[in-house]
mmCIF file of C-alpha atoms in Angstrom:
data_model
loop_
_atom_site.group_PDB
_atom_site.id
_atom_site.type_symbol
_atom_site.label_atom_id
_atom_site.label_comp_id
_atom_site.label_asym_id
_atom_site.label_seq_id
_atom_site.Cartn_x
_atom_site.Cartn_y
_atom_site.Cartn_z
ATOM 1 C CA MET U 1 106.624 75.368 93.853
ATOM 2 C CA SER U 2 105.022 77.900 91.694
ATOM 3 C CA SER U 3 102.332 76.871 89.081
ATOM 4 C CA PRO U 4 103.368 77.332 85.312
ATOM 5 C CA PRO U 5 102.363 80.691 83.767
ATOM 6 C CA ALA U 6 98.846 80.996 82.152
ATOM 7 C CA ASP U 7 98.740 80.345 78.462
ATOM 8 C CA ILE U 8 97.415 83.518 76.938
ATOM 9 C CA PRO U 9 97.631 84.377 73.181
ATOM 10 C CA ILE U 10 99.550 87.622 72.019
ATOM 11 C CA ILE U 11 97.793 89.475 69.251
ATOM 12 C CA ASP U 12 99.281 92.511 67.508
ATOM 13 C CA LEU U 13 96.335 94.567 66.219
ATOM 14 C CA SER U 14 98.347 96.612 63.980
ATOM 15 C CA SER U 15 98.802 93.511 61.860
ATOM 16 C CA THR U 16 97.047 93.216 58.455
ATOM 17 C CA GLN U 17 96.291 89.660 58.677
ATOM 18 C CA PRO U 18 92.896 88.778 57.289
ATOM 19 C CA ASP U 19 91.948 86.660 60.111
ATOM 20 C CA LEU U 20 92.768 89.023 62.923
ATOM 21 C CA ALA U 21 88.993 89.239 63.930
ATOM 22 C CA LYS U 22 88.865 85.514 64.062
ATOM 23 C CA GLN U 23 92.051 85.196 66.086
ATOM 24 C CA LEU U 24 90.331 87.822 68.799
ATOM 25 C CA VAL U 25 87.241 85.738 68.733
ATOM 26 C CA ASP U 26 89.065 82.390 69.254
ATOM 27 C CA ALA U 27 91.057 83.832 72.242
ATOM 28 C CA ALA U 28 87.993 85.312 73.729
ATOM 29 C CA ALA U 29 86.300 81.857 73.517
ATOM 30 C CA GLU U 30 89.235 79.638 74.777
ATOM 31 C CA HIS U 31 90.885 81.969 77.353
ATOM 32 C CA GLY U 32 88.884 85.134 78.097
ATOM 33 C CA PHE U 33 92.421 86.973 78.378
ATOM 34 C CA ILE U 34 94.390 88.207 75.560
ATOM 35 C CA TYR U 35 97.654 90.128 75.563
ATOM 36 C CA ILE U 36 97.432 93.099 73.253
ATOM 37 C CA ARG U 37 100.832 93.804 72.014
ATOM 38 C CA ASN U 38 101.185 97.414 72.557
ATOM 39 C CA GLN U 39 103.932 99.070 70.242
ATOM 40 C CA GLY U 40 102.723 102.517 70.242
ATOM 41 C CA HIS U 41 100.127 101.848 67.417
ATOM 42 C CA ASP U 42 96.951 102.458 69.719
ATOM 43 C CA ILE U 43 98.513 103.741 73.178
ATOM 44 C CA PRO U 44 101.877 105.151 73.134
ATOM 45 C CA SER U 45 104.433 104.085 75.776
ATOM 46 C CA ALA U 46 104.693 107.556 76.694
ATOM 47 C CA SER U 47 101.127 107.827 77.420
ATOM 48 C CA VAL U 48 101.070 104.794 79.586
ATOM 49 C CA ASP U 49 104.041 105.967 81.566
ATOM 50 C CA GLU U 50 102.420 109.491 82.264
ATOM 51 C CA ALA U 51 99.171 107.683 83.419
ATOM 52 C CA PHE U 52 101.280 105.705 85.984
ATOM 53 C CA ALA U 53 102.989 108.762 87.155
ATOM 54 C CA LEU U 54 99.471 110.615 87.499
ATOM 55 C CA SER U 55 98.358 107.552 89.362
ATOM 56 C CA LYS U 56 101.184 107.575 91.924
ATOM 57 C CA LYS U 57 100.823 111.366 92.319
ATOM 58 C CA LEU U 58 96.940 110.997 92.949
ATOM 59 C CA LEU U 59 97.362 108.004 95.562
ATOM 60 C CA ALA U 60 99.791 109.764 97.237
ATOM 61 C CA ALA U 61 97.813 112.777 97.883
ATOM 62 C CA PRO U 62 96.752 113.861 101.589
ATOM 63 C CA LEU U 63 94.287 111.254 103.000
ATOM 64 C CA GLU U 64 92.006 114.256 103.790
ATOM 65 C CA GLU U 65 91.817 115.154 100.021
ATOM 66 C CA LYS U 66 91.008 111.553 99.005
ATOM 67 C CA GLN U 67 88.212 111.168 101.578
ATOM 68 C CA ALA U 68 86.799 114.170 100.288
ATOM 69 C CA CYS U 69 86.210 112.456 96.957
ATOM 70 C CA SER U 70 85.183 109.124 98.334
ATOM 71 C CA ILE U 71 83.170 106.816 96.237
ATOM 72 C CA GLN U 72 79.565 107.137 95.650
ATOM 73 C CA THR U 73 77.020 104.905 94.444
ATOM 74 C CA ASN U 74 77.987 105.999 90.885
ATOM 75 C CA ASN U 75 80.981 103.990 91.100
ATOM 76 C CA ARG U 76 83.131 107.215 91.044
ATOM 77 C CA GLY U 77 85.844 108.345 93.696
ATOM 78 C CA TRP U 78 88.273 106.965 96.136
ATOM 79 C CA THR U 79 88.068 103.637 97.849
ATOM 80 C CA SER U 80 90.285 102.919 100.897
ATOM 81 C CA MET U 81 91.836 99.663 102.039
ATOM 82 C CA HIS U 82 89.099 97.080 102.715
ATOM 83 C CA ALA U 83 86.524 99.187 101.313
ATOM 84 C CA GLU U 84 85.856 96.928 98.382
ATOM 85 C CA THR U 85 85.306 93.174 98.740
ATOM 86 C CA LEU U 86 85.439 91.476 95.507
ATOM 87 C CA ASP U 87 84.640 87.822 96.632
ATOM 88 C CA PRO U 88 82.302 88.456 99.581
ATOM 89 C CA LYS U 89 81.520 84.893 99.930
ATOM 90 C CA ASN U 90 85.025 83.911 100.704
ATOM 91 C CA GLN U 91 86.801 87.088 102.048
ATOM 92 C CA LYS U 92 86.993 87.718 105.751
ATOM 93 C CA VAL U 93 88.072 91.236 105.190
ATOM 94 C CA GLY U 94 87.799 93.484 102.267
ATOM 95 C CA ASP U 95 90.529 93.916 99.616
ATOM 96 C CA LEU U 96 94.068 94.964 100.537
ATOM 97 C CA LYS U 97 94.140 98.017 97.943
ATOM 98 C CA GLU U 98 92.993 101.591 97.269
ATOM 99 C CA ALA U 99 91.692 102.866 94.190
ATOM 100 C CA PHE U 100 90.382 105.956 92.340
ATOM 101 C CA ASN U 101 87.499 105.770 89.986
ATOM 102 C CA PHE U 102 87.165 108.113 87.171
ATOM 103 C CA GLY U 103 83.896 107.984 85.153
ATOM 104 C CA GLU U 104 83.347 109.686 81.633
ATOM 105 C CA PHE U 105 84.830 112.875 80.717
ATOM 106 C CA ILE U 106 82.888 115.374 78.980
ATOM 107 C CA ASP U 107 84.842 118.073 77.168
ATOM 108 C CA HIS U 108 87.729 117.027 78.975
ATOM 109 C CA LYS U 109 86.277 117.512 82.240
ATOM 110 C CA ALA U 110 85.434 114.992 84.844
ATOM 111 C CA GLN U 111 81.839 114.628 86.104
ATOM 112 C CA GLN U 112 83.076 114.300 89.899
ATOM 113 C CA PRO U 113 85.186 116.171 92.379
ATOM 114 C CA LEU U 114 88.703 115.519 91.970
ATOM 115 C CA PRO U 115 91.400 115.958 94.738
ATOM 116 C CA PRO U 116 93.281 119.338 94.462
ATOM 117 C CA THR U 117 96.486 117.219 94.005
ATOM 118 C CA ILE U 118 95.400 116.030 90.782
ATOM 119 C CA ALA U 119 93.059 118.932 89.540
ATOM 120 C CA ALA U 120 95.527 120.448 87.048
ATOM 121 C CA ASP U 121 96.036 117.199 85.315
ATOM 122 C CA GLU U 122 92.326 116.792 84.333
ATOM 123 C CA ALA U 123 93.045 117.255 80.631
ATOM 124 C CA ARG U 124 95.611 114.569 80.514
ATOM 125 C CA LEU U 125 93.663 112.100 82.606
ATOM 126 C CA SER U 126 90.897 112.689 80.116
ATOM 127 C CA ALA U 127 93.439 112.208 77.012
ATOM 128 C CA PHE U 128 94.418 108.733 78.456
ATOM 129 C CA ALA U 129 90.786 107.766 79.110
ATOM 130 C CA ASN U 130 89.875 108.555 75.371
ATOM 131 C CA LEU U 131 93.048 106.409 74.130
ATOM 132 C CA CYS U 132 91.530 103.607 76.250
ATOM 133 C CA ARG U 133 87.885 104.162 74.865
ATOM 134 C CA ALA U 134 89.330 104.016 71.205
ATOM 135 C CA LEU U 135 91.235 100.949 71.660
ATOM 136 C CA CYS U 136 88.176 99.163 73.268
ATOM 137 C CA LEU U 137 86.099 100.369 70.461
ATOM 138 C CA LYS U 138 88.521 98.680 67.966
ATOM 139 C CA ILE U 139 88.591 95.442 69.739
ATOM 140 C CA LEU U 140 84.725 95.299 70.001
ATOM 141 C CA THR U 141 84.545 96.006 66.486
ATOM 142 C CA LEU U 142 86.804 93.280 65.529
ATOM 143 C CA LEU U 143 84.897 90.883 67.786
ATOM 144 C CA GLY U 144 81.660 91.680 66.064
ATOM 145 C CA GLU U 145 83.354 91.163 62.647
ATOM 146 C CA GLY U 146 84.668 87.651 63.797
ATOM 147 C CA LEU U 147 81.073 86.718 64.912
ATOM 148 C CA GLU U 148 79.545 88.295 61.792
ATOM 149 C CA VAL U 149 77.186 90.529 63.694
ATOM 150 C CA ASP U 150 78.955 93.665 62.215
ATOM 151 C CA THR U 151 78.760 96.578 64.765
ATOM 152 C CA PHE U 152 76.378 95.076 67.263
ATOM 153 C CA PHE U 153 79.017 95.401 70.038
ATOM 154 C CA SER U 154 80.582 98.663 69.214
ATOM 155 C CA SER U 155 77.286 100.491 68.558
ATOM 156 C CA ALA U 156 76.112 99.494 72.372
ATOM 157 C CA HIS U 157 78.898 101.472 73.476
ATOM 158 C CA PHE U 158 79.409 105.491 73.937
ATOM 159 C CA ARG U 159 76.635 106.751 72.032
ATOM 160 C CA SER U 160 76.752 109.648 74.684
ATOM 161 C CA GLN U 161 79.590 109.906 77.348
ATOM 162 C CA SER U 162 77.615 110.178 80.394
ATOM 163 C CA GLY U 163 75.320 107.067 79.833
ATOM 164 C CA SER U 164 77.701 104.129 80.416
ATOM 165 C CA GLY U 165 79.315 102.817 83.324
ATOM 166 C CA SER U 166 82.753 102.938 81.907
ATOM 167 C CA ILE U 167 85.523 103.600 84.397
ATOM 168 C CA LEU U 168 89.256 104.495 84.518
ATOM 169 C CA ARG U 169 90.671 103.300 87.558
ATOM 170 C CA PHE U 170 93.951 103.672 89.326
ATOM 171 C CA LEU U 171 94.956 101.136 91.871
ATOM 172 C CA ARG U 172 97.695 100.877 94.542
ATOM 173 C CA TYR U 173 98.443 97.710 96.693
ATOM 174 C CA PRO U 174 100.647 98.791 99.702
ATOM 175 C CA PRO U 175 104.092 96.986 99.894
ATOM 176 C CA PRO U 176 103.364 93.242 101.437
ATOM 177 C CA SER U 177 105.909 93.862 104.190
ATOM 178 C CA THR U 178 103.627 96.804 105.457
ATOM 179 C CA THR U 179 100.366 94.958 105.019
ATOM 180 C CA ALA U 180 99.237 92.814 107.853
ATOM 181 C CA HIS U 181 97.877 89.427 106.209
ATOM 182 C CA SER U 182 97.871 85.709 107.176
ATOM 183 C CA PRO U 183 99.193 82.917 104.949
ATOM 184 C CA GLY U 184 96.936 82.278 102.006
ATOM 185 C CA GLU U 185 95.192 85.711 102.243
ATOM 186 C CA ILE U 186 95.025 87.583 98.784
ATOM 187 C CA ARG U 187 95.110 91.235 97.797
ATOM 188 C CA ALA U 188 92.082 91.379 95.612
ATOM 189 C CA GLY U 189 89.442 88.715 95.783
ATOM 190 C CA ALA U 190 88.375 86.294 93.033
ATOM 191 C CA HIS U 191 85.867 87.729 90.544
ATOM 192 C CA SER U 192 84.906 88.361 86.966
ATOM 193 C CA ASP U 193 84.534 91.923 85.621
ATOM 194 C CA TYR U 194 81.393 93.509 85.394
ATOM 195 C CA GLY U 195 81.466 95.295 81.900
ATOM 196 C CA SER U 196 82.066 94.078 78.227
ATOM 197 C CA ILE U 197 85.906 94.237 78.162
ATOM 198 C CA THR U 198 88.913 95.425 80.565
ATOM 199 C CA LEU U 199 92.166 96.930 79.634
ATOM 200 C CA LEU U 200 94.818 96.317 82.228
ATOM 201 C CA PHE U 201 98.140 98.075 82.441
ATOM 202 C CA ARG U 202 101.005 96.866 84.727
ATOM 203 C CA LEU U 203 104.330 97.740 85.367
ATOM 204 C CA ARG U 204 107.537 95.418 84.914
ATOM 205 C CA GLY U 205 108.269 93.417 87.939
ATOM 206 C CA GLN U 206 104.781 93.940 89.571
ATOM 207 C CA ALA U 207 102.903 90.859 88.760
ATOM 208 C CA GLY U 208 100.496 89.002 91.108
ATOM 209 C CA LEU U 209 97.531 88.581 88.824
ATOM 210 C CA GLU U 210 96.228 85.068 88.562
ATOM 211 C CA ILE U 211 93.490 83.421 86.336
ATOM 212 C CA LEU U 212 91.391 80.425 87.034
ATOM 213 C CA LYS U 213 91.981 78.063 84.458
ATOM 214 C CA LYS U 214 89.279 75.367 83.115
ATOM 215 C CA ASP U 215 90.752 72.569 85.375
ATOM 216 C CA ASN U 216 89.878 74.906 88.438
ATOM 217 C CA THR U 217 93.382 75.698 89.291
ATOM 218 C CA TRP U 218 95.105 79.041 89.447
ATOM 219 C CA ALA U 219 97.913 80.354 86.881
ATOM 220 C CA PRO U 220 99.945 83.481 87.246
ATOM 221 C CA VAL U 221 99.626 85.875 84.300
ATOM 222 C CA PRO U 222 103.418 87.430 83.557
ATOM 223 C CA VAL U 223 103.474 91.314 83.018
ATOM 224 C CA VAL U 224 105.909 90.684 80.110
ATOM 225 C CA PRO U 225 105.085 87.205 78.279
ATOM 226 C CA PRO U 226 108.116 85.671 76.033
ATOM 227 C CA GLY U 227 108.558 87.523 72.995
ATOM 228 C CA THR U 228 107.625 91.014 74.325
ATOM 229 C CA GLU U 229 110.497 91.822 76.322
ATOM 230 C CA ASN U 230 111.942 94.497 74.117
ATOM 231 C CA ASP U 231 108.561 96.196 73.409
ATOM 232 C CA PRO U 232 108.501 99.834 74.568
ATOM 233 C CA SER U 233 106.021 98.921 77.343
ATOM 234 C CA PRO U 234 104.398 95.553 78.358
ATOM 235 C CA PRO U 235 101.369 94.325 76.491
ATOM 236 C CA VAL U 236 98.036 95.384 77.360
ATOM 237 C CA LEU U 237 95.973 92.678 78.918
ATOM 238 C CA VAL U 238 92.366 92.616 77.735
ATOM 239 C CA ASN U 239 89.928 90.423 79.407
ATOM 240 C CA ILE U 240 86.446 89.554 78.595
ATOM 241 C CA GLY U 241 83.727 90.811 81.172
ATOM 242 C CA ASP U 242 80.378 89.506 82.137
ATOM 243 C CA LEU U 243 78.532 91.447 79.539
ATOM 244 C CA LEU U 244 80.071 89.807 76.538
ATOM 245 C CA SER U 245 79.564 86.471 78.185
ATOM 246 C CA TYR U 246 75.989 87.157 78.189
ATOM 247 C CA TRP U 247 75.806 88.503 74.504
ATOM 248 C CA THR U 248 77.430 85.501 73.650
ATOM 249 C CA ASN U 249 75.665 82.872 75.837
ATOM 250 C CA GLY U 250 78.669 82.007 77.426
ATOM 251 C CA LEU U 251 80.902 81.372 74.152
ATOM 252 C CA PHE U 252 82.844 84.154 75.464
ATOM 253 C CA ARG U 253 84.777 83.510 78.587
ATOM 254 C CA SER U 254 84.321 85.933 81.625
ATOM 255 C CA THR U 255 87.251 84.393 83.439
ATOM 256 C CA VAL U 256 87.673 84.564 87.065
ATOM 257 C CA HIS U 257 90.949 86.232 88.181
ATOM 258 C CA ARG U 258 92.565 87.470 91.692
ATOM 259 C CA VAL U 259 95.624 89.351 92.803
ATOM 260 C CA VAL U 260 97.899 87.362 95.275
ATOM 261 C CA PHE U 261 100.803 88.473 97.498
ATOM 262 C CA PRO U 262 104.297 87.767 96.177
ATOM 263 C CA THR U 263 105.936 84.666 97.689
ATOM 264 C CA GLY U 264 109.200 83.037 98.067
ATOM 265 C CA GLU U 265 112.231 83.011 100.513
ATOM 266 C CA ASP U 266 110.612 84.931 103.217
ATOM 267 C CA GLY U 267 108.184 86.504 101.084
ATOM 268 C CA ALA U 268 110.778 88.480 99.579
ATOM 269 C CA SER U 269 109.985 87.815 95.849
ATOM 270 C CA ASN U 270 107.696 86.154 93.649
ATOM 271 C CA SER U 271 109.580 83.340 91.572
ATOM 272 C CA VAL U 272 107.538 84.252 88.441
ATOM 273 C CA SER U 273 107.353 87.893 88.574
ATOM 274 C CA GLY U 274 110.401 88.885 90.697
ATOM 275 C CA GLU U 275 108.082 91.452 92.473
ATOM 276 C CA ALA U 276 109.758 92.782 95.606
ATOM 277 C CA SER U 277 107.874 92.720 98.829
ATOM 278 C CA ASP U 278 109.025 95.952 99.859
ATOM 279 C CA GLN U 279 107.540 97.969 97.005
ATOM 280 C CA PRO U 280 103.897 98.967 96.265
ATOM 281 C CA ARG U 281 102.104 97.406 93.261
ATOM 282 C CA TYR U 282 100.404 99.731 90.750
ATOM 283 C CA SER U 283 98.016 98.916 87.992
ATOM 284 C CA ILE U 284 95.778 100.712 85.775
ATOM 285 C CA ALA U 285 92.467 99.443 84.505
ATOM 286 C CA TYR U 286 89.927 100.765 81.929
ATOM 287 C CA PHE U 287 86.505 98.875 82.633
ATOM 288 C CA CYS U 288 84.529 99.411 79.306
ATOM 289 C CA HIS U 289 80.771 99.398 79.799
ATOM 290 C CA PRO U 290 78.098 99.641 77.137
ATOM 291 C CA MET U 291 75.041 102.187 77.519
ATOM 292 C CA ASP U 292 73.193 101.595 80.663
ATOM 293 C CA THR U 293 69.829 100.676 78.560
ATOM 294 C CA ALA U 294 71.571 98.047 76.463
ATOM 295 C CA LEU U 295 69.671 94.758 76.724
ATOM 296 C CA LEU U 296 71.958 91.664 77.131
ATOM 297 C CA GLU U 297 70.417 89.472 74.745
ATOM 298 C CA PRO U 298 72.324 86.824 72.673
ATOM 299 C CA VAL U 299 73.769 88.207 69.471
ATOM 300 C CA PRO U 300 72.504 86.851 66.157
ATOM 301 C CA SER U 301 75.453 84.983 65.588
ATOM 302 C CA ASP U 302 75.676 81.406 63.970
ATOM 303 C CA ARG U 303 78.835 80.678 66.179
ATOM 304 C CA VAL U 304 76.997 81.625 69.468
ATOM 305 C CA LYS U 305 73.762 79.651 68.409
ATOM 306 C CA ALA U 306 76.046 76.467 67.594
ATOM 307 C CA PHE U 307 78.024 76.881 70.971
ATOM 308 C CA VAL U 308 77.478 73.994 73.449
ATOM 309 C CA PRO U 309 79.252 74.432 76.818
ATOM 310 C CA GLN U 310 81.705 71.485 77.650
ATOM 311 C CA GLU U 311 80.128 69.381 80.004
ATOM 312 C CA GLY U 312 81.488 69.622 83.710
ATOM 313 C CA LEU U 313 83.478 72.522 82.604
ATOM 314 C CA HIS U 314 83.759 75.134 85.491
ATOM 315 C CA ASP U 315 81.517 78.098 84.783
ATOM 316 C CA ALA U 316 83.677 81.144 85.149
ATOM 317 C CA ASN U 317 80.551 83.506 84.832
ATOM 318 C CA PRO U 318 78.264 82.923 87.829
ATOM 319 C CA TYR U 319 75.568 84.994 85.970
ATOM 320 C CA ALA U 320 75.694 82.894 82.797
ATOM 321 C CA GLN U 321 72.330 81.344 83.742
ATOM 322 C CA ARG U 322 69.752 84.189 83.639
ATOM 323 C CA LYS U 323 66.158 84.044 84.382
ATOM 324 C CA LYS U 324 65.429 87.425 82.600
ATOM 325 C CA VAL U 325 66.960 89.498 80.046
ATOM 326 C CA LEU U 326 69.262 92.259 82.024
ATOM 327 C CA THR U 327 70.106 95.573 80.966
ATOM 328 C CA ALA U 328 73.878 96.715 81.361
ATOM 329 C CA GLY U 329 73.053 99.224 84.075
ATOM 330 C CA GLU U 330 70.863 96.702 86.176
ATOM 331 C CA HIS U 331 73.769 94.040 85.925
ATOM 332 C CA LEU U 332 76.356 96.688 87.213
ATOM 333 C CA LEU U 333 74.393 97.781 89.924
ATOM 334 C CA MET U 334 73.899 94.211 91.042
ATOM 335 C CA ARG U 335 77.532 93.395 90.955
ATOM 336 C CA LEU U 336 78.444 96.850 92.865
ATOM 337 C CA LYS U 337 75.935 96.003 95.699
ATOM 338 C CA GLU U 338 77.714 92.924 96.220
ATOM 339 C CA SER U 339 81.315 94.538 96.188
ATOM 340 C CA TYR U 340 80.571 97.639 98.609
ATOM 341 C CA GLY U 341 78.086 96.247 101.118
ATOM 342 C CA THR U 342 76.647 98.998 103.100
ATOM 343 C CA LEU U 343 77.592 101.878 100.640
ATOM 344 C CA TYR U 344 74.302 101.323 98.834
ATOM 345 C CA ASP U 345 72.219 100.904 101.917
ATOM 346 C CA GLU U 346 73.287 104.379 102.974
ATOM 347 C CA LYS U 347 71.771 105.783 99.763
ATOM 348 C CA LYS U 348 74.477 108.219 98.891
ATOM 349 C CA ALA U 349 73.898 110.457 95.756
#
């Protein structure tokens, strides 16, 4: 018997409601996840469709092309199956997915090697990353307004394109029917995100994402929540990352989440998502990071100062209690070292 879907608010950023900023702040504090209704106002559905087409093209490239662009310690490049372990304390093997990470583009040029298969599409990749960046800045600005700290969040991001850890990531999970796994094994380990906010794009019929609720149980996150069935594309799913939790002393929830295999009759489909086991699962994430030098000090907000965590509540952010003020770059490096094991021991450039 499947768990009921997660209760996540749906917010339309194109609305002129005077309390829009407060809605976002309340959602960030209560849920840590927010559906942003994407009706073409910020990221056209055609741009999302094109990004998924580019993702499929890239991840279908010959293995030797992808291996030549293997991930480096700057968090850019291709990761193979099992290369990343998002929950190293509990996973016996690495995540059952492959991915390609793009860092910042400068003048529409990638600052990293690209597989020849995708080289001619560099400008289109950059254009989609720019759309994601703009939407993130819009959300960060509204969150700052809602906490009455003006541009605190948005001004910490993108002062120069090369000085942040922001990543556009294409992901592919092979079909469950072709992926050797034991009962109860998951595709991507439980984790909170490393940056400030994440934009997640998914395809209809390809669910699998679950979030950890306050009662320490898991709930599936539908791709198309009720009321958005007729939208041009599914809502963009926004989740709060570790850094906004730092900046708000835990008021904003950096919610733990994971990706699971579809379940049902003989593993054929997920009763909530309808995901077929004979198809790969694709998703696109934009991980928004501030400048590496940004200090993770609490913002001067009255609501943050007045926030008292609920006693006994599961702490979704394992780094909420910190002994010293970290920079954004230090925090990112700490998390990447945990996820990629020996990569950082090898001291790749």
